[in-house]
Short mmCIF file of C-alpha atoms in Angstrom, two decimals:
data_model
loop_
_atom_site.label_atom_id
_atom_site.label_comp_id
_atom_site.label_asym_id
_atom_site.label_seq_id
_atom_site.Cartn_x
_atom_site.Cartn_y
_atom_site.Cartn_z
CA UNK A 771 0.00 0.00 0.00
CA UNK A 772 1.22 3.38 -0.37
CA UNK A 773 2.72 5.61 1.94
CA UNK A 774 0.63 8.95 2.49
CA UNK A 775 3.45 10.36 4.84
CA UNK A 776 5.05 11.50 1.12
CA UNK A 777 2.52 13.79 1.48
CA UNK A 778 3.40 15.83 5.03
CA UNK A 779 2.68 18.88 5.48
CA UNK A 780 6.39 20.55 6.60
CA UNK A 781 4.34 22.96 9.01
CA UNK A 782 2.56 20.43 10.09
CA UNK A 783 -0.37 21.94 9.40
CA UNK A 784 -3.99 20.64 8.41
CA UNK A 785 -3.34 20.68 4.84
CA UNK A 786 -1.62 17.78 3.36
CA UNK A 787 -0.85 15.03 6.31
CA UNK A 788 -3.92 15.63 8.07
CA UNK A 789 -6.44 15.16 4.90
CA UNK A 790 -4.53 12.18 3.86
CA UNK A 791 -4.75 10.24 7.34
CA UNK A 792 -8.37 11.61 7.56
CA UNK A 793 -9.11 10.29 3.74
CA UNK A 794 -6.51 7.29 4.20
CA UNK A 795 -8.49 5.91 7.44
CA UNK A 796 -11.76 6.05 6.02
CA UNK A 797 -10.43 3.97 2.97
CA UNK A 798 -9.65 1.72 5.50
CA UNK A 799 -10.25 -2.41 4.62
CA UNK A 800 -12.66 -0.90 2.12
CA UNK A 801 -13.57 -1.91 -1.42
CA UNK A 802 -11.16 0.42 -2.71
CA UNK A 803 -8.09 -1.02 -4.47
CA UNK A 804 -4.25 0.61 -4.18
CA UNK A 805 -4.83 2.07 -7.51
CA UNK A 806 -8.26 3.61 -6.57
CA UNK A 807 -7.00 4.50 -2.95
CA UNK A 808 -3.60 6.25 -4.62
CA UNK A 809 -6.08 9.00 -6.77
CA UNK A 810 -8.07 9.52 -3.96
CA UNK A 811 -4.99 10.87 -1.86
CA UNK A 812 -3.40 12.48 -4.43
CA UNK A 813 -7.03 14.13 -5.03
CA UNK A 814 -7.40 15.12 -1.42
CA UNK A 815 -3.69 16.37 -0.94
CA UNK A 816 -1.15 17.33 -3.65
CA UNK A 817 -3.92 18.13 -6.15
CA UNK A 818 -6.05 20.00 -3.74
CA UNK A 819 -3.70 21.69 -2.12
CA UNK A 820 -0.92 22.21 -4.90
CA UNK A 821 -2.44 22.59 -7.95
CA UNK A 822 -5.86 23.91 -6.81
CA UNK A 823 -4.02 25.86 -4.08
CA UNK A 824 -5.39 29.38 -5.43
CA UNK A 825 -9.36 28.34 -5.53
CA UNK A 826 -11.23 29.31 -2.57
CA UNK A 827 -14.49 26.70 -3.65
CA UNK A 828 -11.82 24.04 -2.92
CA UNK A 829 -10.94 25.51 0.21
CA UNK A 830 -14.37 26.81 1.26
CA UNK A 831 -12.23 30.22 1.97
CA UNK A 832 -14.29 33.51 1.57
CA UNK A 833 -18.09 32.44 2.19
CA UNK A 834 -20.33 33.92 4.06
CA UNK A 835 -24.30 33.04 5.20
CA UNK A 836 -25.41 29.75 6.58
CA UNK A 837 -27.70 28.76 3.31
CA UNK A 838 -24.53 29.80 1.24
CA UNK A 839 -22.38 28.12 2.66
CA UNK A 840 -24.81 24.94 3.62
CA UNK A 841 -25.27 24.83 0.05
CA UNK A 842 -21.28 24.49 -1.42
CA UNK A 843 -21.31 21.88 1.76
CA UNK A 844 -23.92 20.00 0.46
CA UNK A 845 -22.36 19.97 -3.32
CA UNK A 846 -18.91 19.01 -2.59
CA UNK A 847 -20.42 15.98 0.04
CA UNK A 848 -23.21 14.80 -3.09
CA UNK A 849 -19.88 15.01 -5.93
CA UNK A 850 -17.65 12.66 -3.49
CA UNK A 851 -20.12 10.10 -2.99
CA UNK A 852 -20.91 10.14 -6.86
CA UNK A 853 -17.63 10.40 -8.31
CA UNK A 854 -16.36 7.51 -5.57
CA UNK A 855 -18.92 5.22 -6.76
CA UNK A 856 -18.80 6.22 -10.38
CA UNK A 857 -14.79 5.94 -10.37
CA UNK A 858 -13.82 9.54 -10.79
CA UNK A 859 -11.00 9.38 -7.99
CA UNK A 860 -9.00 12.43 -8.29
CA UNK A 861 -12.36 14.62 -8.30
CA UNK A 862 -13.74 12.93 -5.15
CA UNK A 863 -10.05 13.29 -3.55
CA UNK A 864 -10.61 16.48 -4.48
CA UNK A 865 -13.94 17.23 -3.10
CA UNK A 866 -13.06 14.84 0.63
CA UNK A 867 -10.78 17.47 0.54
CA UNK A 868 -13.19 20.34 0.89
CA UNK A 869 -15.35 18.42 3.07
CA UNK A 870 -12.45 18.19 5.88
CA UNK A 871 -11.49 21.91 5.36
CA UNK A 872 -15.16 22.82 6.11
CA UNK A 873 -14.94 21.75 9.71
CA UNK A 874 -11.13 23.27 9.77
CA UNK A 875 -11.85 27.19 7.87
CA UNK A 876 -14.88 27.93 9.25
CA UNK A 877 -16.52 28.73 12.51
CA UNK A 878 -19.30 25.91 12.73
CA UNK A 879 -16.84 24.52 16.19
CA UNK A 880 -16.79 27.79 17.69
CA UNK A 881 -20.26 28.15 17.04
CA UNK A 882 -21.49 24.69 18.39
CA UNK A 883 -19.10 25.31 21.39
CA UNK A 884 -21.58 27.97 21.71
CA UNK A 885 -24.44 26.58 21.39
CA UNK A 886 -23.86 23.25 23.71
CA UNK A 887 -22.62 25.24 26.29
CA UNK A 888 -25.91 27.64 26.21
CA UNK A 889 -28.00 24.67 25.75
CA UNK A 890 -26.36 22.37 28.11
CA UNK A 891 -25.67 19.41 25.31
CA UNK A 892 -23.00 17.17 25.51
CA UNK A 893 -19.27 18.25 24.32
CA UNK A 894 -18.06 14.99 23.51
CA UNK A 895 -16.20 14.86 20.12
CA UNK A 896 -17.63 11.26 18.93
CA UNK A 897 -21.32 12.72 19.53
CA UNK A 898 -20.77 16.30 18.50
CA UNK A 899 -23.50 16.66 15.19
CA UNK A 900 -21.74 17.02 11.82
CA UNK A 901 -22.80 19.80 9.52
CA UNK A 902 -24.68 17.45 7.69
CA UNK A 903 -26.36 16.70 11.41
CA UNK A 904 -27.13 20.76 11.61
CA UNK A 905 -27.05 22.43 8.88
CA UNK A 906 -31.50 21.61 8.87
CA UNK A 907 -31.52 22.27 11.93
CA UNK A 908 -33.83 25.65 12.75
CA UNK A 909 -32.77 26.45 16.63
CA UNK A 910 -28.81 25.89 15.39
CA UNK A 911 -29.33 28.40 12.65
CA UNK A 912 -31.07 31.14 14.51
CA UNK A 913 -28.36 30.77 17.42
CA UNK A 914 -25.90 31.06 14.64
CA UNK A 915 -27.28 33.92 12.87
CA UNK A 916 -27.96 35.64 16.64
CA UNK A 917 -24.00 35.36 16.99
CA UNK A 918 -22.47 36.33 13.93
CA UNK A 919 -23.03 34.19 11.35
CA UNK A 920 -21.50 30.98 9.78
CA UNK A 921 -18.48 32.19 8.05
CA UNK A 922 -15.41 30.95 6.66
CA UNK A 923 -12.08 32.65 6.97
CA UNK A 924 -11.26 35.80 4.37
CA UNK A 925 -8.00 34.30 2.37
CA UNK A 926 -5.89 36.33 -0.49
CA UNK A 927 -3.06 34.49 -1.87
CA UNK A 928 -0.76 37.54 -1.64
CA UNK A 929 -1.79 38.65 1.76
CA UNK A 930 -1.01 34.52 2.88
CA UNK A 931 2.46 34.67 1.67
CA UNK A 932 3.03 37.84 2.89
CA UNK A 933 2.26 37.03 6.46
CA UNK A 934 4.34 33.33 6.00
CA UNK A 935 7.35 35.77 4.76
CA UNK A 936 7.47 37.86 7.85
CA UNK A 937 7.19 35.83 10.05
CA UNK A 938 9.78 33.55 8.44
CA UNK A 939 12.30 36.77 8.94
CA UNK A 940 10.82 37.26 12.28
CA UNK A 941 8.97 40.23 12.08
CA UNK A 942 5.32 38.05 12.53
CA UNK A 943 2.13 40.71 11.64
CA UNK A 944 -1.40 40.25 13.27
CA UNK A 945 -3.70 38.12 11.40
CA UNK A 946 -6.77 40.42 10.80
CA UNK A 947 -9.72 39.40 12.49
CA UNK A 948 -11.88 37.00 10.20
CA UNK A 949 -8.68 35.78 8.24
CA UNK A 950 -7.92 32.21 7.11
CA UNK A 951 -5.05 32.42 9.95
CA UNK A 952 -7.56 33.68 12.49
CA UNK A 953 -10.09 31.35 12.17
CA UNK A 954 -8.37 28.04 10.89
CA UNK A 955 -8.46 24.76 13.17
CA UNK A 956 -5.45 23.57 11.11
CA UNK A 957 -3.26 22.40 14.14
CA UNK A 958 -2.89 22.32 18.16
CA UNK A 959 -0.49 25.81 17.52
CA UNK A 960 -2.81 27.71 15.22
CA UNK A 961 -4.27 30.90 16.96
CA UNK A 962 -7.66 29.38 16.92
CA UNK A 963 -6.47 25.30 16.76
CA UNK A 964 -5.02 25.69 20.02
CA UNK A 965 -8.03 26.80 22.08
CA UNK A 966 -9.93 24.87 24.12
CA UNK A 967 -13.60 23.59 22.77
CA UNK A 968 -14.89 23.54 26.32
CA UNK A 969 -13.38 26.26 28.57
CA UNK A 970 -14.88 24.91 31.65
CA UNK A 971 -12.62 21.46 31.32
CA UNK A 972 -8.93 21.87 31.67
CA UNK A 973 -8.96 18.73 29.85
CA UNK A 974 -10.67 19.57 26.73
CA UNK A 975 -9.61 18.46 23.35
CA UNK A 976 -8.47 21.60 21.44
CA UNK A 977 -10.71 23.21 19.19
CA UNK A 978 -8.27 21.36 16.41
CA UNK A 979 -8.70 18.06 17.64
CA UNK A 980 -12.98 18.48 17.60
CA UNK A 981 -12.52 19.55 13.83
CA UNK A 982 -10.46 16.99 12.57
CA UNK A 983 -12.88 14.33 14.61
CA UNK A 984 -15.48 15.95 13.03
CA UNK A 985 -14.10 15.66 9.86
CA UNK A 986 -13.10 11.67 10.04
CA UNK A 987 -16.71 10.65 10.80
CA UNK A 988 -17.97 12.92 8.55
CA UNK A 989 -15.27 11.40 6.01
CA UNK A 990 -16.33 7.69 6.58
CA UNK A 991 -19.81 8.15 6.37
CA UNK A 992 -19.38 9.76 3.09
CA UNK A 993 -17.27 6.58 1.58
CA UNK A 994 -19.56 4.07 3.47
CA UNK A 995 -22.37 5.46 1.74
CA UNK A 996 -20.81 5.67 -2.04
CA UNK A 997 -19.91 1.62 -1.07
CA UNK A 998 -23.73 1.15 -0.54
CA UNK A 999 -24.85 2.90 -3.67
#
């Protein structure tokens, strides 16, 4: 089988090693062969993330409103489960990819941190809802819209590389508020990765650590139900 670790991220960082655990686990002792299983984590890392680097849709960067962004959800969820059970690997590599980055660039785990703590429901990572769970859900979206919106962080190419070169040099800027760099889950040392989900537990999982579980179940139900189709 191959080795998805070719694929590491240097930062470490949600991108590349991340997706293609999250996408390599769920392909798990499936019907998937090595050839089929190959595309799909080329699709959900290099491709996704190289090639397709500059398009926000792939990212779900710089969206705004819960039906809009409900809606691009939706579509890239519906293309993976086609195109895995009508053989187009790359694409559905391609769109598991924006299906992990969902739960990663937006603010749906802030906002559910919200909302279970104000509603007293449970903060446990394997029984947190999924988008999918939430996104019909009428008392979630008026809490949501009450507290700023579902929103996905603001990314520009030029502004990204700006910020990697200074702080490379060691002259770091502030992320503005609502940026990719503010809002991403991408790791335990991003500025918003590295928070706590439940503040009242000194031993909560990171905010990082709720995504990407969020992102693996969501994953495998996604593949289980292409193999059922």
């Amino acid at each position: 089988m191959w080795n998805p670790v070719v694929l590491v991220d240097p930062d470490g960082n949600f991108p590349w090693d991340v997706h293609v655990k999250i996408v390599s686990d769920a392909l798990n002792n499936k019907r998937f062969n090595s050839y089929a299983t190959n595309i799909i984590l080329f699709g959900t890392g290099k491709y996704a993330d190289w090639v397709l680097f500059p398009f926000s849709n792939v990212h779900l960067d710089n969206k705004s409103g819960f039906a809009n962004i409900a809606k691009s959800y939706s579509s890239a969820i519906s293309k993976a489960i086609s195109h895995l059970s009508n053989g187009n690997y790359l694409r559905a590599g391609k769109n598991l990819h924006t299906i992990a980055d969902f739960y990663s660039h937006s603010n749906y785990v802030d906002l559910y941190s919200q909302y279970a703590t104000e509603k007293g429901l449970t903060m446990d990572p394997e029984l947190i809802p999924t988008f999918t769970d939430m996104m019909n859900n009428a008392d979630f979206i008026e809490f949501a819209n009450a507290h700023g919106g579902l929103k996905t962080g603001s990314f520009n190419t030029f502004s990204w590389l700006y910020e990697k070169a200074c702080k490379k040099i060691g002259h770091p800027i502030p992320p503005q508020e609502g940026s990719h760099t503010s809002i991403n889950l991408d790791s335990d040392e991003s500025i918003n990765g590295s928070q706590r989900f439940d503040n009242r537990q000194s031993n909560s999982p990171t905010k990082h650590q709720v995504a990407r579980r969020l992102a693996e179940r969501e994953i495998e139900n996604v593949v289980n139900i292409s193999i059922e189709q």
